[in-house]
Coordinates of C-alpha atoms in Angstrom, one line a residue:
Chain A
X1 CA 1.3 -15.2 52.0
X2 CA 2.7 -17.5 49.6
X3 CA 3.1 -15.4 46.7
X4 CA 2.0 -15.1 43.2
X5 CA 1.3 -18.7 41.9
X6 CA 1.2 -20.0 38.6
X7 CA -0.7 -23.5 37.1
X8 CA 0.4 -25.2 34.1
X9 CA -2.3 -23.7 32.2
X10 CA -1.3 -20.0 32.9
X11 CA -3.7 -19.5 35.8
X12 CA -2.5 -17.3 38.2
X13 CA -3.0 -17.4 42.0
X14 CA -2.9 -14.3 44.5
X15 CA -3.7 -15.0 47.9
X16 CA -5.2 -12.9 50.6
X17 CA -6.0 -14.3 54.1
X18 CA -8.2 -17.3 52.7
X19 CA -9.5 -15.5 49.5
X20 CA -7.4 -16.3 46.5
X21 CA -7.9 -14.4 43.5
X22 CA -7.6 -16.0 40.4
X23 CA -6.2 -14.2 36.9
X24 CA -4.4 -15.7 33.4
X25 CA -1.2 -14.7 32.8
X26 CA 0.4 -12.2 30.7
X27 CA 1.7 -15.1 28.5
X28 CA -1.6 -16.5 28.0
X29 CA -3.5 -13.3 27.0
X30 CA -0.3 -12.8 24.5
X31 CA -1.4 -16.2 23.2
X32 CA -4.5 -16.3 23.1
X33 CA -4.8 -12.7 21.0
X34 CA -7.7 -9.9 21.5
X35 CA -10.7 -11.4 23.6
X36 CA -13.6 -10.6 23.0
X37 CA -15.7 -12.6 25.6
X38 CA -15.5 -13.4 28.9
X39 CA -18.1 -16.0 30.9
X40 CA -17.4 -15.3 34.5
X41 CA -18.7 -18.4 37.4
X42 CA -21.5 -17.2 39.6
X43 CA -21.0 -16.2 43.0
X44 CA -21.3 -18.7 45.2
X45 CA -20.5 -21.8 43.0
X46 CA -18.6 -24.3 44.6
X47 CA -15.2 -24.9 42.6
X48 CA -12.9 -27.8 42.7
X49 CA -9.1 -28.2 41.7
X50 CA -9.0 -28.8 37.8
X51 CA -12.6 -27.6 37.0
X52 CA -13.8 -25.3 33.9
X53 CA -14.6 -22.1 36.2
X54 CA -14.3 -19.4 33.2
X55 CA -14.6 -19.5 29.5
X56 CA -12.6 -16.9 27.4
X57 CA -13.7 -16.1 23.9
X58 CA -10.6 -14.7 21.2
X59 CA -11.5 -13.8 17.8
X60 CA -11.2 -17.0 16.4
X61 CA -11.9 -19.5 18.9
X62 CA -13.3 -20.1 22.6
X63 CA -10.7 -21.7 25.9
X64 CA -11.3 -22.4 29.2
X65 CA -10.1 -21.1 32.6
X66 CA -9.2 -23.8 35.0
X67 CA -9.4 -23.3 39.0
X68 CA -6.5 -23.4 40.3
X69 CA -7.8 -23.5 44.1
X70 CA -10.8 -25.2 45.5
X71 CA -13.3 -23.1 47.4
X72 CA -16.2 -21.1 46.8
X73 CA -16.4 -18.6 44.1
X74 CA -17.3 -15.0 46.2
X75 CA -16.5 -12.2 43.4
X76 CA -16.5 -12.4 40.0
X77 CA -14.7 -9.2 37.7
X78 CA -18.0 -7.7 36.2
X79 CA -15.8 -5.2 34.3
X80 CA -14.6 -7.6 31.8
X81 CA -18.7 -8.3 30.6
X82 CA -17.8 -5.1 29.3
X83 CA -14.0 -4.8 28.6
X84 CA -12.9 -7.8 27.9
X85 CA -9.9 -5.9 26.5
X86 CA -9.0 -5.4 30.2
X87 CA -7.5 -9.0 29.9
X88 CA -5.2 -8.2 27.3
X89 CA -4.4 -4.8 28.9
X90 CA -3.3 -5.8 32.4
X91 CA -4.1 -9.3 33.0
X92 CA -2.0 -9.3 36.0
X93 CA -3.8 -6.6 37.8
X94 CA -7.2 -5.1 36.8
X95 CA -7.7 -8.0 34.3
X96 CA -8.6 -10.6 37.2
X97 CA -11.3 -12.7 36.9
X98 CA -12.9 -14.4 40.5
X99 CA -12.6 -14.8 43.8
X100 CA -12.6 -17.7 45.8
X101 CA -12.9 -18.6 49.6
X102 CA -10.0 -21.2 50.0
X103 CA -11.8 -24.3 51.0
X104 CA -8.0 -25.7 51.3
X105 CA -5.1 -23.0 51.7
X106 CA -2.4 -25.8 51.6
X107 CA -3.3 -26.4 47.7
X108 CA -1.7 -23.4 46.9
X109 CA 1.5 -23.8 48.0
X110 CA 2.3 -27.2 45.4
X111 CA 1.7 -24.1 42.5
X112 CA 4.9 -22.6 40.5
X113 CA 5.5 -19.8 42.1
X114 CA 7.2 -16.9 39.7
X115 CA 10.6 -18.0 39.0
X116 CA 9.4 -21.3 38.0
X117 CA 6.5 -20.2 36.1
X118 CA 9.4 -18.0 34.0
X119 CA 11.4 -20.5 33.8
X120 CA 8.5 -23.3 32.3
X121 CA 7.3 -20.7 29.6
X122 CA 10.6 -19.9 28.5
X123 CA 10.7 -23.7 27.9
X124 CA 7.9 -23.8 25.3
X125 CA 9.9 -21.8 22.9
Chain B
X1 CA -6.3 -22.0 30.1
X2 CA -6.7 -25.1 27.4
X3 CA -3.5 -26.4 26.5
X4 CA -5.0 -27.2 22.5
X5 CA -6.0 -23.1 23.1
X6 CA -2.7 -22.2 24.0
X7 CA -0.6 -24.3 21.7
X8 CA -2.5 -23.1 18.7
X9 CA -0.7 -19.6 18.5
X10 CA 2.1 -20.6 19.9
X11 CA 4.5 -18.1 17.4
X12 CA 8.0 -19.9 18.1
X13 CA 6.9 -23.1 17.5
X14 CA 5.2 -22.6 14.2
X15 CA 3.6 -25.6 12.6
X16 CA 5.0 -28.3 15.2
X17 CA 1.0 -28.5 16.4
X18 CA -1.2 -28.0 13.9
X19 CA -4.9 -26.1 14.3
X20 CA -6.1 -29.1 15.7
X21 CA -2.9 -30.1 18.3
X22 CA -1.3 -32.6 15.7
X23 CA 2.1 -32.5 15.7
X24 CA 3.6 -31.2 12.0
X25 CA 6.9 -31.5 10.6
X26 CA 7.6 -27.6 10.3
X27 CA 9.3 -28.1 6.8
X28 CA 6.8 -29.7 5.5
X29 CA 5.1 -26.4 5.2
X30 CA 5.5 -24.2 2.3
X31 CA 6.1 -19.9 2.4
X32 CA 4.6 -17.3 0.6
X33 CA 7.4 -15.2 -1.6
X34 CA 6.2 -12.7 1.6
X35 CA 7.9 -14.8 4.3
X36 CA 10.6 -12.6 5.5
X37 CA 8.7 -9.9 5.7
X38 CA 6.3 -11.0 7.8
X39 CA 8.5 -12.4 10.0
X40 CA 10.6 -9.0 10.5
X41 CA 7.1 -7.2 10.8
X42 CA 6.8 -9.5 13.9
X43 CA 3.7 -11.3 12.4
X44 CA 2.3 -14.3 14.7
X45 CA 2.9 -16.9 11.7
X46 CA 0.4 -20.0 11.7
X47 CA 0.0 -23.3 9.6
X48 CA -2.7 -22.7 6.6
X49 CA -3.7 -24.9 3.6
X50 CA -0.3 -26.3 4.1
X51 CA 1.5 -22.5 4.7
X52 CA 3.4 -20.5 7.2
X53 CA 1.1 -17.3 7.3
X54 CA 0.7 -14.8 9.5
X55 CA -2.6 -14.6 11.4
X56 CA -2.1 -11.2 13.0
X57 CA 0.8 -8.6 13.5
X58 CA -0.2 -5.9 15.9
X59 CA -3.7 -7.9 16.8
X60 CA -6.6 -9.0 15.3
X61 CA -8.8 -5.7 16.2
X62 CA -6.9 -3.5 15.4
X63 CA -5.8 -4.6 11.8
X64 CA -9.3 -5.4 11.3
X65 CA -10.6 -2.0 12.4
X66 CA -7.5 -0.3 10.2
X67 CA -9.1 -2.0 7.3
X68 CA -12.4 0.0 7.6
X69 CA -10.7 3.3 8.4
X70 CA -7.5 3.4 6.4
X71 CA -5.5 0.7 4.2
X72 CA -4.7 -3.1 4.8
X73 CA -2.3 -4.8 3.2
X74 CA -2.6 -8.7 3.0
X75 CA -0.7 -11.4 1.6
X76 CA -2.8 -13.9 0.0
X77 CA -0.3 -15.5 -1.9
X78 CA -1.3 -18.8 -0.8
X79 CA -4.0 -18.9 -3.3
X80 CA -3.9 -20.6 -6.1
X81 CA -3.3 -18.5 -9.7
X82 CA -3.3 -20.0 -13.1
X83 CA -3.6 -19.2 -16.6
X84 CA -6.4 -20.6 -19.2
X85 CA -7.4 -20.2 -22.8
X86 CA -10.5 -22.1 -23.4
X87 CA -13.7 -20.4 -22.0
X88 CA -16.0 -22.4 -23.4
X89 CA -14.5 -25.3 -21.5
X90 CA -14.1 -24.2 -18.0
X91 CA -17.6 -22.6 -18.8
X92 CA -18.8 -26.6 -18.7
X93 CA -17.6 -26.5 -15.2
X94 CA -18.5 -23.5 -13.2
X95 CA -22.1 -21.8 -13.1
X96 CA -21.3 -18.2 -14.6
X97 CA -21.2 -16.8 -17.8
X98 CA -17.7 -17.1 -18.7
X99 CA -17.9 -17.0 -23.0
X100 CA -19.6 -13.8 -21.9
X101 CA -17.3 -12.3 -19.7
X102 CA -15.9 -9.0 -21.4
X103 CA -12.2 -8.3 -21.2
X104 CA -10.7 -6.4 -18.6
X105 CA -14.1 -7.9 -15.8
X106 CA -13.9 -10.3 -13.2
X107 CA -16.5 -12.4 -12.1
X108 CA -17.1 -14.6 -9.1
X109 CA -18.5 -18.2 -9.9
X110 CA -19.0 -21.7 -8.4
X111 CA -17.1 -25.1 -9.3
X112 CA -20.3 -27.6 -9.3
X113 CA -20.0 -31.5 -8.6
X114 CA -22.9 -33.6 -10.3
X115 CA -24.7 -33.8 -6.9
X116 CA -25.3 -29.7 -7.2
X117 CA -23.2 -29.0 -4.7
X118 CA -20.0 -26.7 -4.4
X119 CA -16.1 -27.6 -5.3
X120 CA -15.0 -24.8 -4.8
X121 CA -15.4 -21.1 -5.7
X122 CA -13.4 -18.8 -7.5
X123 CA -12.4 -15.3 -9.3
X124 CA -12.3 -15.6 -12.6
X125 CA -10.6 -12.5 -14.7
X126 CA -10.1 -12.2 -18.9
X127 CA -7.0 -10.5 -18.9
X128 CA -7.9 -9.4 -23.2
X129 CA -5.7 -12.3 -23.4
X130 CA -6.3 -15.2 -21.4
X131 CA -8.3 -16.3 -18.3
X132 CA -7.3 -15.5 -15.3
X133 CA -8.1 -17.5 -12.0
X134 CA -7.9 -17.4 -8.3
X135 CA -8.9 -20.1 -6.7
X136 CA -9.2 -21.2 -2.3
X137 CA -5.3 -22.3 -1.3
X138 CA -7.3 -25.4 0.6
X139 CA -9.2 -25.9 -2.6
X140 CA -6.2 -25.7 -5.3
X141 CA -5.1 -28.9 -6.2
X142 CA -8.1 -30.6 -6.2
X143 CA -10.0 -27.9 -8.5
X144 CA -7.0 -27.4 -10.7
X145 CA -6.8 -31.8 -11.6
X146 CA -10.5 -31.3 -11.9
X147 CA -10.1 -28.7 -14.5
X148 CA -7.4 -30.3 -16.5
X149 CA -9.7 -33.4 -16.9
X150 CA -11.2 -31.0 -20.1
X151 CA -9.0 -28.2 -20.5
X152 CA -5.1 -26.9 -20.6
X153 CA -4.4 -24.8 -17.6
X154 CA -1.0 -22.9 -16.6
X155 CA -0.9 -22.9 -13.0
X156 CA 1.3 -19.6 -11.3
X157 CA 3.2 -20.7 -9.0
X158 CA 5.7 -17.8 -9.6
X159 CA 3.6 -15.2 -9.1
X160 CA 2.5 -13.7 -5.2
X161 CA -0.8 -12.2 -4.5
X162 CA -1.3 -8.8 -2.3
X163 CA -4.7 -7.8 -1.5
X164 CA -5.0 -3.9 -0.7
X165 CA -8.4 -3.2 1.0
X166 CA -9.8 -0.4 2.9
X167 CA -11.8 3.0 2.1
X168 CA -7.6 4.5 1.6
X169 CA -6.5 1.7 -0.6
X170 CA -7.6 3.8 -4.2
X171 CA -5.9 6.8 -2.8
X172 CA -2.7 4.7 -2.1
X173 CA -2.8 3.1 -5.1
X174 CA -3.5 6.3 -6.7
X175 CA 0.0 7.6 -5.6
X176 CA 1.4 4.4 -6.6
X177 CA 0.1 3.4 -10.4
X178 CA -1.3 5.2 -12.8
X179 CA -5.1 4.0 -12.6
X180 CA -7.8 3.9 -15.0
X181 CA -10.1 6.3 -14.7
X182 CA -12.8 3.5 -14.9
X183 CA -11.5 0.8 -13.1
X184 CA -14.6 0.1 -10.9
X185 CA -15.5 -2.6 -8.8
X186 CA -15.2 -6.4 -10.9
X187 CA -12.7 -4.8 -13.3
X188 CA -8.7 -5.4 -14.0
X189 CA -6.1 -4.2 -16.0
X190 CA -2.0 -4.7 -16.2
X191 CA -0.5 -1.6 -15.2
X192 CA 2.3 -0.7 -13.2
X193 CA 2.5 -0.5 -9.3
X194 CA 5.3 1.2 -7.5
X195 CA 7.1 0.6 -10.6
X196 CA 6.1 -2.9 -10.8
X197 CA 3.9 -4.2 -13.8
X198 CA 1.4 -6.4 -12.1
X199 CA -2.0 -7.7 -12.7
X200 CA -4.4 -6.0 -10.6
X201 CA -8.3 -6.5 -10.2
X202 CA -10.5 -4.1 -8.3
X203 CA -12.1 -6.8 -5.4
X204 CA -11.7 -8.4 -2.4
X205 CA -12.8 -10.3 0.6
X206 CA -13.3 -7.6 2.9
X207 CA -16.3 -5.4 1.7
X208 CA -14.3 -2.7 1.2
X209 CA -13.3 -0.9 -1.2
X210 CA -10.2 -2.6 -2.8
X211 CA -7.6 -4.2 -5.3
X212 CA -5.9 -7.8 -5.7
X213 CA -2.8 -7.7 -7.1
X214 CA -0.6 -10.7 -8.6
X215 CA 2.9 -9.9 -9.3
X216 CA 6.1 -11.4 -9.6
X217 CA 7.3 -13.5 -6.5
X218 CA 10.5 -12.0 -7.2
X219 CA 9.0 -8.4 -6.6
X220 CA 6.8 -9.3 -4.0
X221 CA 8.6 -8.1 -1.0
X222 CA 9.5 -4.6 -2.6
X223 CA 5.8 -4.1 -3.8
X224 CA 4.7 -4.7 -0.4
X225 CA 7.3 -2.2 1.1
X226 CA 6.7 -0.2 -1.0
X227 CA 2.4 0.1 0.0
X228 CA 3.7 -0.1 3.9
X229 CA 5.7 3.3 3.2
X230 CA 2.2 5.1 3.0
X231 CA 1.0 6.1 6.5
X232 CA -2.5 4.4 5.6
X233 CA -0.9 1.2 5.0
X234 CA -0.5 -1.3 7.7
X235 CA 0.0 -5.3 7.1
X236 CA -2.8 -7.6 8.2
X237 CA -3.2 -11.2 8.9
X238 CA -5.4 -13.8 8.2
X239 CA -7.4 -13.7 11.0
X240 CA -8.9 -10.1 10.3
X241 CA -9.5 -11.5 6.9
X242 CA -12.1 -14.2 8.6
X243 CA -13.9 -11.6 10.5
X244 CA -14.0 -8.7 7.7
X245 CA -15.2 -11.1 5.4
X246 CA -17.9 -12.6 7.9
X247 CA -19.1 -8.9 8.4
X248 CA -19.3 -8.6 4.5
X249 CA -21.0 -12.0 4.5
X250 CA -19.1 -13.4 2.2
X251 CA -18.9 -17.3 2.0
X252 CA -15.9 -19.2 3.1
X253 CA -15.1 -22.7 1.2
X254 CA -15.2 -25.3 3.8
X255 CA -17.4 -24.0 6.2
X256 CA -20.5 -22.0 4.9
X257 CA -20.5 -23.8 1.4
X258 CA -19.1 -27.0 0.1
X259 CA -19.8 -30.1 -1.7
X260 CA -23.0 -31.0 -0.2
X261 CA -24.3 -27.2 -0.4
X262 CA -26.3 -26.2 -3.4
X263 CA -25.6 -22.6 -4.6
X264 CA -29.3 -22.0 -4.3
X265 CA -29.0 -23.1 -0.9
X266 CA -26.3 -21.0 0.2
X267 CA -28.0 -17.7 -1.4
X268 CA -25.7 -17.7 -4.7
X269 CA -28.3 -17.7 -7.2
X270 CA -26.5 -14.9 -8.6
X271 CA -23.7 -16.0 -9.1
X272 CA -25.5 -18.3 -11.6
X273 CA -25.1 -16.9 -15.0
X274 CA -29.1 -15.4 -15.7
X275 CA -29.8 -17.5 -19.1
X276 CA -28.2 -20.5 -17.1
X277 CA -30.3 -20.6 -14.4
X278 CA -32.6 -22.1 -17.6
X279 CA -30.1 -23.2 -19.7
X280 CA -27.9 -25.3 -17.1
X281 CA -25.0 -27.1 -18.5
X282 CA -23.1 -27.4 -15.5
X283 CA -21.9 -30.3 -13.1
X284 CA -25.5 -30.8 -10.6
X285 CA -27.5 -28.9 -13.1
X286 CA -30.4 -31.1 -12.9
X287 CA -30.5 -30.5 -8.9
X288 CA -29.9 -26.9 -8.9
X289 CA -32.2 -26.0 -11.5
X290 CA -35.0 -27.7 -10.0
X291 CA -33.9 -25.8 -6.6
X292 CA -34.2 -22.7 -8.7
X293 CA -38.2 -23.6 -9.6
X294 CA -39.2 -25.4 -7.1
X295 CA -37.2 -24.0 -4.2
X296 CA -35.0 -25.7 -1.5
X297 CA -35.4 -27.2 2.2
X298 CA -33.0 -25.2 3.9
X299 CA -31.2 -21.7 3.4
X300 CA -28.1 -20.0 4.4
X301 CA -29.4 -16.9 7.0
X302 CA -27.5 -14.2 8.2
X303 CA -27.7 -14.0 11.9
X304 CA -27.8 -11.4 15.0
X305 CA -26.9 -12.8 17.9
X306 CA -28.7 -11.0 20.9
X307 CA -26.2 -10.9 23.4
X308 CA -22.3 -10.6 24.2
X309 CA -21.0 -14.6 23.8
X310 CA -19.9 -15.0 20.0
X311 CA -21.8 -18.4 18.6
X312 CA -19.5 -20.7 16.4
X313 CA -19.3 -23.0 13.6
X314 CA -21.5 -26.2 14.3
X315 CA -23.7 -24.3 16.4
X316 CA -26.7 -25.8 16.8
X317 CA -29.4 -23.5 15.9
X318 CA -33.4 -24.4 17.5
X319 CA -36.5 -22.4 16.9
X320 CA -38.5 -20.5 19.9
X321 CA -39.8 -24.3 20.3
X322 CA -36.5 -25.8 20.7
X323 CA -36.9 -27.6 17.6
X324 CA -33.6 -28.0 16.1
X325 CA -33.5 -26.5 12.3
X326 CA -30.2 -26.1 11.2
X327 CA -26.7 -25.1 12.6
X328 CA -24.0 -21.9 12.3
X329 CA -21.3 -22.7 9.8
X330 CA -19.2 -19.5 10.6
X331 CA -20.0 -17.2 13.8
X332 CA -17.6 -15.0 15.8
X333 CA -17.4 -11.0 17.1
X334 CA -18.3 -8.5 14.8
X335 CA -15.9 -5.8 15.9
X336 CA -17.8 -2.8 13.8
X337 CA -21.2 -4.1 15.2
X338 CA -20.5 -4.6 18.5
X339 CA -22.8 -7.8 18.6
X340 CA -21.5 -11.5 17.4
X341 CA -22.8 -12.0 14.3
X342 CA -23.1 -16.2 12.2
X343 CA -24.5 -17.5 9.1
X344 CA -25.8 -20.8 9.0
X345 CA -28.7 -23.1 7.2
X346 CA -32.1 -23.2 8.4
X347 CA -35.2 -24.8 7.2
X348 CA -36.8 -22.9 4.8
X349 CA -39.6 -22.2 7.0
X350 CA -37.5 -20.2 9.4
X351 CA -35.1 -18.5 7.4
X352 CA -37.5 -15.2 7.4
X353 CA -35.8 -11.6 8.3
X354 CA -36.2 -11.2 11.6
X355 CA -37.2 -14.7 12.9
X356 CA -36.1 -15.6 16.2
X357 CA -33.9 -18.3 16.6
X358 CA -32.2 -19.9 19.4
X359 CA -28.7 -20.6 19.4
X360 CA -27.5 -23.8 21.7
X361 CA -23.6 -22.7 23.6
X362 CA -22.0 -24.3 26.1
X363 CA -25.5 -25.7 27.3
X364 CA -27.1 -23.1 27.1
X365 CA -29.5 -21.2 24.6
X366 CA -28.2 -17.5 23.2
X367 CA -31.1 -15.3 21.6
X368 CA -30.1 -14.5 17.9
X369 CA -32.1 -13.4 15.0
X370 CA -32.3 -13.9 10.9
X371 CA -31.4 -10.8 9.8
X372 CA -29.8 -9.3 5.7
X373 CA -26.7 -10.1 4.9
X374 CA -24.0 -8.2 4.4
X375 CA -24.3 -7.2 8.2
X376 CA -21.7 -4.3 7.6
X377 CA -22.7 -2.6 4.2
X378 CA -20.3 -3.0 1.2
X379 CA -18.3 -0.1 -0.2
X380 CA -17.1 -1.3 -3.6
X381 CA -16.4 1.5 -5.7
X382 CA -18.8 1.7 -8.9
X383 CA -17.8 4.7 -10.4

């Protein structure tokens, strides 16, 4: 187990066996303000490192969700079609968003893990 | 998550990115006679029309909710304020009846440019003494040269703005001036609030019920303490304003009309003074009046927008065809609906209540349909 991981882009990383799931941070939902959308990947899409799996709608304007992890997508979090609230509310716990089967468990490891990920937002003020 | 998405609201580094990622000198913005106290309410402060201001303080939801259950207080001293004299002069420029306008009304009219379309709109007040505007903070330097081309005006720049809207503001302001017993909707008087004399007009930009208040920058900050003592009071940003207003479906300068929108267009006929919808004698008059008889290629349409995924400005908008025949220029969540909600222009021809209408996001088409604006119903008090 490697550990919570963080991206650059406030993704977070929690891995179980070969299935990572994949969040954003409490920073980002803080950022980002009340969402009121989320547009989950279908199950069974094929993600790579770097690509648009998620789009989060805020009041004012729409950002993506990168994958942190390549593999395939096998859960999504059907509870935020509803509550997309749930992101703001506990986005490092019930607010996840997918699943993925690792396609390569090694990718995780080169992520921030905690201290790090601390350390880098405290660093953009 | 985007980096442009996160760096927008980033609160500590106000103004070094601006809304679209440029990097901004941080004094090069200006602050409202309100900035302290928004910063020690903990607001999230953002650059607008070239201020600081706060765009939320506990969230945008929430304050945006408060406003149709209790009281908000916003600081819209960003706008621009200024003083005129000669009625029949700025009544040369705009579309409303301004030699008309009684003392102690307000009225809500339309800068024109000589194409027909919109420079800018604006409250316009006669204080019994002089005329009173309020004009978009985006919009104030270019309408106020414009103005001064053919008349004297005083701009205000002393003077702060509070806007106190919600179905509680009356009561609150109730306990806090003495008001008239007919001070309805569109109307104004000088009286003094929480010991302050101010300038207050009953209106808004929320739907609500409400009041705008100019008053001395110097007793800004103790007016507005002064509202936040009363438990219906809570302050809220300006990104509450954006979705109360949308709601209301009221206009915003820049996005739903501007210089190449017509007022006829946009559905402002009426704020068109009624004999000058004949007479004219505006900027454009020529193009809007033969809009008003002979009617216009495309309209501004409320919309509904069947599903859960909000549709934005620059939206492109098809019919059931996929014939594309116009586009959103302001969409988001409507948080008293429940549903996303947009106004936009379509071709005449589909502009129809309840026409369907397909909206094109992300790639992919959302069901929406034309339906009456104001999609939350207005609650101006009118005695």
């Amino acid at each position: 187990m490697s550990g919570l991981r963080f991206t650059d882009e406030h993704e977070w990383v929690s891995v179980e066996g070969d299935i990572a799931t994949v969040g954003i941070s409490d920073y980002a939902q803080g950022q980002l303000g009340d969402l009121v959308f989320v547009e989950l990947p279908d199950i069974g899409r094929e993600l790579s490192v770097g690509d648009e799996a998620c789009v989060v709608e805020s009041v004012k304007a729409a950002s993506e969700v990168y994958a942190p992890v390549s593999g395939k997508v096998v859960a999504v979090n059907e509870d935020l079609n509803d509550t997309p609230a749930l992101v703001n509310e506990d986005a490092m716990d019930g607010g996840w968003f997918f699943k993925v089967k690792l396609s390569d468990p090694g990718e995780v490891d080169t992520l921030k893990d905690q201290a790090a990920y601390d350390e880098y937002i405290e660093g953009l003020g | 998550m985007t980096e442009g998405g996160i760096r927008n609201w980033d609160s500590d580094r106000v103004a070094k990115c601006d809304a679209r990622g440029t990097f901004v000198n941080n004094a090069s913005l200006k602050r409202t006679p309100l900035y302290d106290l928004h910063k020690e309410l903990g607001a999230r402060l953002v650059p607008f029309a070239g201020y600081e201001m706060p765009v939320q303080y506990t969230g945008v939801l929430a304050e945006h909710n408060h406003t149709r259950d209790g009281a908000s207080l916003f600081d819209v001293s960003h706008m621009g304020q200024a003083i005129i004299d000669d009625a029949a002069q700025l009544e040369r420029l705009v579309t409303g009846d301004i030699r008309g306008l009684k003392a102690g009304r307000q009225l809500y009219t339309l800068l024109t440019n000589e194409d027909g379309g919109i420079i800018d709109d604006l409250m316009v007040t006669n204080t019994g003494e002089h005329l009173h505007l309020v004009v978009n903070a985006g919009c104030k330097d270019k309408d106020f040269a414009h103005m001064r081309r053919v008349l004297d005006l005083r701009e205000l720049p002393d003077r702060a703005l509070l806007a106190l809207q919600g179905p509680k503001a009356a009561e609150v302001m109730g306990r806090l001036a003495d008001l008239p017993a007919d001070m309805v909707f569109m109307t104004a008087a000088e009286i003094e609030v929480g010991g302050v004399s101010c300038f207050v007009t009953r209106s808004g930009y929320t739907g609500e019920d409400g009041f705008e208040i100019s008053v001395p920058a110097d007793q800004a900050e103790a007016l507005a303490l002064s509202m936040l003592a009363h438990d219906e009071v809570e302050a809220a940003g300006l990104g509450c304003r954006d979705s109360l207003r949308l709601e209301a479906g009221l206009c915003l300068y820049g996005n739903d009309i501007d210089e190449t929108t017509s007022p006829v267009e946009a559905g402002l006929t009426w704020a068109i003074g009624k004999s000058r919808r004949q007479s004219g004698g505006f900027p454009g008059d020529r193009v809007i009046l033969d809009h008003l008889a002979n009617g216009v290629a495309r309209k501004r349409v409320g919309l509904k927008v069947l599903g859960k995924a909000p549709a934005r400005a620059h939206t492109e908008i098809q019919d059931s065809q996929g014939r594309a025949v116009g586009e959103i220029t302001s969409g988001g969540p409507s948080p008293t609906l429940g549903h996303p909600v947009a106004m936009g222009y379509v071709e005449t021809g589909c502009a129809a209540l309840g026409t369907k209408l397909n909206l094109v996001v992300r790639g992919r088409t959302l069901a929406a349909e034309v339906v009456k604006m104001p999609f939350v119903q207005q609650r101006y008090y009118r005695g």
